[in-house]
PDB file of C-alpha atoms in Angstrom:
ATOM      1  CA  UNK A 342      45.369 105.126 110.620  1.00 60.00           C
ATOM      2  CA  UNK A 343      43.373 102.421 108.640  1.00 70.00           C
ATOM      3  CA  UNK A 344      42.769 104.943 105.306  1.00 76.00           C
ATOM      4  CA  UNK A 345      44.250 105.572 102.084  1.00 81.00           C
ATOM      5  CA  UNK A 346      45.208 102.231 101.431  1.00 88.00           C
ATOM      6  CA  UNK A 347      44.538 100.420  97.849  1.00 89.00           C
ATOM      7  CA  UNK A 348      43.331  97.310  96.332  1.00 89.00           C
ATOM      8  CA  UNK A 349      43.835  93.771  98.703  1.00 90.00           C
ATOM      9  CA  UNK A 350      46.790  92.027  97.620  1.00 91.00           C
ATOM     10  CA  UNK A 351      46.160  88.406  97.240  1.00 92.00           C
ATOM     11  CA  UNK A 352      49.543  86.661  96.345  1.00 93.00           C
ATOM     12  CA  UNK A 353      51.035  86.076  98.951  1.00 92.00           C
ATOM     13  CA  UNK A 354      54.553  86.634  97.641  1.00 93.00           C
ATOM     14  CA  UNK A 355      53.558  90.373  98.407  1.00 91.00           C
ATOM     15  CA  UNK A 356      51.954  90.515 101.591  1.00 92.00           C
ATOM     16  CA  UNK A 357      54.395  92.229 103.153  1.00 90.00           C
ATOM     17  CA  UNK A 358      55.224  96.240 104.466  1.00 91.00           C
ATOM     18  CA  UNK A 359      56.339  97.932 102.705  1.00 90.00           C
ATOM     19  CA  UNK A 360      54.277  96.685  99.325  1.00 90.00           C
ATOM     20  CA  UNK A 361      51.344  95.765 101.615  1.00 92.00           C
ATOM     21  CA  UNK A 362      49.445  96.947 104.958  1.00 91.00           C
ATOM     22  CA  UNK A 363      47.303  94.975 106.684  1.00 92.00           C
ATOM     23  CA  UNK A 364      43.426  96.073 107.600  1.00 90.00           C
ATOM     24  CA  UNK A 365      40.932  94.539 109.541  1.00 90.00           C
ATOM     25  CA  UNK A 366      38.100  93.018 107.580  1.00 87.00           C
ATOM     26  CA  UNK A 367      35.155  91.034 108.487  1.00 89.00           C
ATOM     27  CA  UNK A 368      37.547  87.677 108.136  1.00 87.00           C
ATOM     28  CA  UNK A 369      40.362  89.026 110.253  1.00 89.00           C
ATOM     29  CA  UNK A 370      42.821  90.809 108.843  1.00 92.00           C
ATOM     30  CA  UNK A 371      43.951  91.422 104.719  1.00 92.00           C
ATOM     31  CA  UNK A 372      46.523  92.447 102.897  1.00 93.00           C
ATOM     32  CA  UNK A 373      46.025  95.790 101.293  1.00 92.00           C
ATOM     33  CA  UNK A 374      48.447  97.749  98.961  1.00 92.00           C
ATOM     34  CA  UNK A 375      49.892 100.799 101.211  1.00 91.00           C
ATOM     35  CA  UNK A 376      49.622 103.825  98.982  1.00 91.00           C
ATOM     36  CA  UNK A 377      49.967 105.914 101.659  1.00 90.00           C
ATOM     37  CA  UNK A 378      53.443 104.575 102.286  1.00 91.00           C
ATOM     38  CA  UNK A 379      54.406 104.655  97.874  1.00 92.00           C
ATOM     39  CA  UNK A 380      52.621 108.305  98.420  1.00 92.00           C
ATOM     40  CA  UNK A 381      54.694 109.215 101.448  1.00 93.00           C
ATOM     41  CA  UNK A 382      57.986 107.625  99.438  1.00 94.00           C
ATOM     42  CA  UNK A 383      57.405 109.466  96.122  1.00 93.00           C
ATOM     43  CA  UNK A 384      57.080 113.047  98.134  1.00 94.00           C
ATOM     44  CA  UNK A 385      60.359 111.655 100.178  1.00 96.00           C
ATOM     45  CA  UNK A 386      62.353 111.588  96.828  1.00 95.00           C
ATOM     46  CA  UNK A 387      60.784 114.713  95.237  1.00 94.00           C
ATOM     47  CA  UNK A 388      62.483 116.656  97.987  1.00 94.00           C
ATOM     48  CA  UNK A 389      65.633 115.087  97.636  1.00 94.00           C
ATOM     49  CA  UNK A 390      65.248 115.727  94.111  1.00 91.00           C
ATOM     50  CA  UNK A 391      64.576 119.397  94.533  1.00 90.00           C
ATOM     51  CA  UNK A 392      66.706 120.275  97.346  1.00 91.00           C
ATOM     52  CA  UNK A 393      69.944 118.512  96.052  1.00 90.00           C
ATOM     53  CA  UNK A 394      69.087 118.909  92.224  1.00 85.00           C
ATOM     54  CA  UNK A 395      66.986 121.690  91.083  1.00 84.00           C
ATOM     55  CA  UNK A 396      67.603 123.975  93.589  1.00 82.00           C
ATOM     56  CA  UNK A 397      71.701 124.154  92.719  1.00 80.00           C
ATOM     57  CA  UNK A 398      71.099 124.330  89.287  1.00 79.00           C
ATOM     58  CA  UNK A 399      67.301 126.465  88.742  1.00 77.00           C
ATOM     59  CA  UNK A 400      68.182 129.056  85.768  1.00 71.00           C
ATOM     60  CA  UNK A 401      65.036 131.405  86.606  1.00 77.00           C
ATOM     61  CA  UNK A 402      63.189 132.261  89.882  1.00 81.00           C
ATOM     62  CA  UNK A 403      60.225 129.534  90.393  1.00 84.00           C
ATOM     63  CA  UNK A 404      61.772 126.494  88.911  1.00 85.00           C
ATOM     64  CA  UNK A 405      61.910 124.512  91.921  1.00 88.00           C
ATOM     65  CA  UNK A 406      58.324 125.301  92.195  1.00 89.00           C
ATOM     66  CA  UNK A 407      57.155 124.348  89.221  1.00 88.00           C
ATOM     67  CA  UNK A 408      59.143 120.998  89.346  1.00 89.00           C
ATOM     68  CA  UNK A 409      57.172 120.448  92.294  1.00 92.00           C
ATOM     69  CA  UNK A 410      53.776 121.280  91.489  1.00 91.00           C
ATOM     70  CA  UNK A 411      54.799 118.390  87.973  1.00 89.00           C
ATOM     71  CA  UNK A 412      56.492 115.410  90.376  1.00 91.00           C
ATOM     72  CA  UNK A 413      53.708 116.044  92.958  1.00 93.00           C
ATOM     73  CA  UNK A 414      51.305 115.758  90.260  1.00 91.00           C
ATOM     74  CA  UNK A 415      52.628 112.927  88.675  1.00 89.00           C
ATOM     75  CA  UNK A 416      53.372 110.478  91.722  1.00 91.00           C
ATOM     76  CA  UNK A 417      49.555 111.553  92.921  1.00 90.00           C
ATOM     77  CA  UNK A 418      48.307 110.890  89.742  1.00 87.00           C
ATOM     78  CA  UNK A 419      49.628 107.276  89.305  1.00 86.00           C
ATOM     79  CA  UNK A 420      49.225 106.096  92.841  1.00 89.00           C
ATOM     80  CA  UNK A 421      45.475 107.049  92.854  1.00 88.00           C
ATOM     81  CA  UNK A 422      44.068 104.907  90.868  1.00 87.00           C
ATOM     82  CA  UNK A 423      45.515 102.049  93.092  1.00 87.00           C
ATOM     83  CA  UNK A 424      43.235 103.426  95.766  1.00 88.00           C
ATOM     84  CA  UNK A 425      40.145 101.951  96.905  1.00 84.00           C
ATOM     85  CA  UNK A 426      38.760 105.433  98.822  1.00 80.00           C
ATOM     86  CA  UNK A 427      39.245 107.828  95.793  1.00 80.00           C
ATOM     87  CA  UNK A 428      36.631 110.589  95.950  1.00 86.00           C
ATOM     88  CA  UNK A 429      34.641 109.815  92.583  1.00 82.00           C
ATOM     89  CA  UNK A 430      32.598 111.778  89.893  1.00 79.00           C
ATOM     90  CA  UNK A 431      31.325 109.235  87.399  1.00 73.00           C
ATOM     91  CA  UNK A 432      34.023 106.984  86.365  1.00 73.00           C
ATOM     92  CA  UNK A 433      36.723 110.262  87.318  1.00 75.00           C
ATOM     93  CA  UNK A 434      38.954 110.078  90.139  1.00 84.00           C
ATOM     94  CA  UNK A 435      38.434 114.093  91.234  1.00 89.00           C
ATOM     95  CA  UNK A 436      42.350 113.635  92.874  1.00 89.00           C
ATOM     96  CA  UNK A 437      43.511 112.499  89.274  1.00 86.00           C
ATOM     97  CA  UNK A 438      41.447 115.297  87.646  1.00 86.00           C
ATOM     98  CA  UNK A 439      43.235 117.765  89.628  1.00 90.00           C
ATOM     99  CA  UNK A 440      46.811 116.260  89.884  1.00 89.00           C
ATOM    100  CA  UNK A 441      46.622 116.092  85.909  1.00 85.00           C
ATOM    101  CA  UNK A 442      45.418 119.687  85.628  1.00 87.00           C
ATOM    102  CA  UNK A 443      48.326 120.586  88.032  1.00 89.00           C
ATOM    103  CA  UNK A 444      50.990 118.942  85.713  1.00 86.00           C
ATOM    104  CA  UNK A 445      49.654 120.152  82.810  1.00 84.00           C
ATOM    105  CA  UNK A 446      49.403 123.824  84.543  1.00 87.00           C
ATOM    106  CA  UNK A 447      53.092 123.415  85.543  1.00 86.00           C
ATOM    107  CA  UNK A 448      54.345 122.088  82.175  1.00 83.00           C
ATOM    108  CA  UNK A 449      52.559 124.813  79.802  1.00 83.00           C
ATOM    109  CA  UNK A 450      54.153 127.560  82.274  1.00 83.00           C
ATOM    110  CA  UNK A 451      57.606 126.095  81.290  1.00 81.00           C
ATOM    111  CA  UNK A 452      57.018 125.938  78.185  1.00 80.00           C
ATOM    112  CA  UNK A 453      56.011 129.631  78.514  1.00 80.00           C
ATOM    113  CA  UNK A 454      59.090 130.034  79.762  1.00 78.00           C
ATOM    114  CA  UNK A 455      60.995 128.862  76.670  1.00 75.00           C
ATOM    115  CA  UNK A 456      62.115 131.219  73.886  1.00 73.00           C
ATOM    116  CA  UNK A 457      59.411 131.708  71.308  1.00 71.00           C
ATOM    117  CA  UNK A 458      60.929 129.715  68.801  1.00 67.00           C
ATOM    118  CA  UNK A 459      61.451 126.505  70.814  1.00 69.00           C
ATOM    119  CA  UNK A 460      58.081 126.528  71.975  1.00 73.00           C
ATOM    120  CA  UNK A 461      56.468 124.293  68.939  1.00 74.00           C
ATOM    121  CA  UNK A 462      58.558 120.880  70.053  1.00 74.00           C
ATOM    122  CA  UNK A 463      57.514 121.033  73.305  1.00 74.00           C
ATOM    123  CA  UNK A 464      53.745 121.584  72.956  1.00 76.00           C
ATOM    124  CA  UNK A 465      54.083 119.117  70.147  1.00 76.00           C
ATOM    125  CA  UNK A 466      55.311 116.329  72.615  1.00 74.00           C
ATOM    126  CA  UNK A 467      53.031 117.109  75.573  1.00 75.00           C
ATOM    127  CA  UNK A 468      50.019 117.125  73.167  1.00 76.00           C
ATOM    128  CA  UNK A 469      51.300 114.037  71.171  1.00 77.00           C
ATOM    129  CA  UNK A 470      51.386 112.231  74.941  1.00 75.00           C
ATOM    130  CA  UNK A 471      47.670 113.243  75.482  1.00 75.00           C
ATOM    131  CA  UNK A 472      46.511 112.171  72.143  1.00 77.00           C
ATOM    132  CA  UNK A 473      48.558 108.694  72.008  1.00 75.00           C
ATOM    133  CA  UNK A 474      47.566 108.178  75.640  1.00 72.00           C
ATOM    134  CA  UNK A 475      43.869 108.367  74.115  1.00 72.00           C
ATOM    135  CA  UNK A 476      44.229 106.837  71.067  1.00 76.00           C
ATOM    136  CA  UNK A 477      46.454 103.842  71.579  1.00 74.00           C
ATOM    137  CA  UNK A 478      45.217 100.161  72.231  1.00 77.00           C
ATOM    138  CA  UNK A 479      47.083  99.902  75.399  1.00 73.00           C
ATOM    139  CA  UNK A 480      46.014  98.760  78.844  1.00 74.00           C
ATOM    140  CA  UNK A 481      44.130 101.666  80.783  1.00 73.00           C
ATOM    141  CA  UNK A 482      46.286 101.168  83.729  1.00 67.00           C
ATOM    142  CA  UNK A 483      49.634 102.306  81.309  1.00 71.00           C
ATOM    143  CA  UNK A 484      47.583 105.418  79.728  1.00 75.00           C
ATOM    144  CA  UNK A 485      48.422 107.301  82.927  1.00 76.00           C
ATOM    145  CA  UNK A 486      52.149 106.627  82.914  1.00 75.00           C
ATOM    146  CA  UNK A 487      51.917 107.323  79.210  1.00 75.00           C
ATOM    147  CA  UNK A 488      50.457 110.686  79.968  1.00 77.00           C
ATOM    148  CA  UNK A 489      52.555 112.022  82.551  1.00 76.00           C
ATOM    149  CA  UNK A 490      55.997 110.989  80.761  1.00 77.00           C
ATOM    150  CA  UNK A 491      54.883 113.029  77.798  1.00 77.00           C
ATOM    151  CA  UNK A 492      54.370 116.090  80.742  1.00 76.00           C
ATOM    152  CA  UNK A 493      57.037 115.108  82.112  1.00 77.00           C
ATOM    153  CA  UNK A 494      59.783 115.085  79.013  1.00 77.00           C
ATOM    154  CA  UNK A 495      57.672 118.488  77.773  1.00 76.00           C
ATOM    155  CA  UNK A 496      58.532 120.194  80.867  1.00 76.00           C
ATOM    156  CA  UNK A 497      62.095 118.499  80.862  1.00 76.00           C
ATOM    157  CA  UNK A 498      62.784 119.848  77.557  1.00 74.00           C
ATOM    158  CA  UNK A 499      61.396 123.529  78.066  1.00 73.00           C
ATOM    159  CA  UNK A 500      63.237 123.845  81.020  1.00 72.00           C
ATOM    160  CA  UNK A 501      66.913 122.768  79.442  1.00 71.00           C
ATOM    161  CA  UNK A 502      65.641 125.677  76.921  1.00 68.00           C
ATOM    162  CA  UNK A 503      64.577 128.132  79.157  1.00 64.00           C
ATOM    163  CA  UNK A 504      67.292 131.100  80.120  1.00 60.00           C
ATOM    164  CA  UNK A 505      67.119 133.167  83.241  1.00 56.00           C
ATOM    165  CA  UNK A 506      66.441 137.391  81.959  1.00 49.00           C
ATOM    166  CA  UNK A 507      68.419 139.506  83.260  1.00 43.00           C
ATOM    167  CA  UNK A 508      66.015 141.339  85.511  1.00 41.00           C
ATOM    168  CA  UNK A 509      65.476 138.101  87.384  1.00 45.00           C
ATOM    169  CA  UNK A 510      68.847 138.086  88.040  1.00 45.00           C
ATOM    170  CA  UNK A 511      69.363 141.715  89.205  1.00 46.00           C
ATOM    171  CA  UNK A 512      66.012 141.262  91.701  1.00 46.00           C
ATOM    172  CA  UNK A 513      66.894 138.183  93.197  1.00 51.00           C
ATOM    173  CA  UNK A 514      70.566 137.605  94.242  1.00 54.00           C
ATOM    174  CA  UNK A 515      71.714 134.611  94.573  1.00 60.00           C
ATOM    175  CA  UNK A 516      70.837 132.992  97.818  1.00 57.00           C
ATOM    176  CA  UNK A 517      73.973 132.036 100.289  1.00 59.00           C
ATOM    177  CA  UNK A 518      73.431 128.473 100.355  1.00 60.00           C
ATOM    178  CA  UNK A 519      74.349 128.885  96.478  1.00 56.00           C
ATOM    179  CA  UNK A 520      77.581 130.032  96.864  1.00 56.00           C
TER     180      UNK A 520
END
């Protein structure tokens, strides 16, 4: 449908679907990353992850969701800025804004999830990811990735720590397909 495609590709090594769509320009026709298909992929393998993964092994009621609402976060927030349509406020992507707030949203409530006394490492790595991310001479395209594997391992490691209470277990029963 001609939108949410990224920057042109000029080698010519990678002008090829699925790495590349082409558009019609002024001069014919050129190469343009297809983010809609790496979008499209990402969400692809996020449900595999969740249906054949997290589901089977979720230890409280909403983990699947919340693993969602992080890899949907993530994969939107590193494919965006390879966009050339992104919805701007300044120099802000608003879709990055908003994928970043979602991760961060879904990591703090597993870390809320954690026992009290494991709660320190976690917070300690997600905020040592923002700060680094920040502070670190590194290329601005890898201070993304930098920021959502710091979410990422945060909300990894709260929910290895996190235990399902026993009311949860007495209100929801365990589904058939888990059986």
């Amino acid at each position: 449908n001609m939108e949410a495609y990224g920057r042109e590709i000029i080698n010519p090594t990678w002008q090829f679907f699925p790495v590349g769509v082409q558009i019609p320009s002024v001069d014919g026709y050129t190469w343009h990353m297809a983010t809609f298909f790496y979008e499209s992929s990402w969400n692809l393998m996020v449900f595999l992850l969740l249906w054949f993964v997290i589901r089977k092994r979720s230890k409280a009621a909403g983990t699947a969701t919340l693993w969602y609402m992080l890899l949907y976060g993530t994969g939107r927030f590193l494919i965006e800025p390879l966009r050339t349509d992104s919805l701007m406020s300044g120099s802000l992507r608003i879709s990055q804004v908003l994928s970043l707030a979602l991760c961060a949203g879904a990591a703090l409530l597993f870390i809320l999830r954690m026992p009290h006394q494991r709660r320190i490492g976690a917070l300690c790595l997600a905020l040592g990811a923002a700060v680094l991310s920040l502070l670190l001479p590194i290329p601005a395209l890898l201070r993304p990735i930098l920021l959502s594997a710091g979410l990422l391992s945060a909300a990894a490691l709260a929910y290895t720590q996190t235990k399902p209470s026993v009311t949860e277990d007495a209100l929801c029963p365990q589904h058939p397909s888990r059986t």
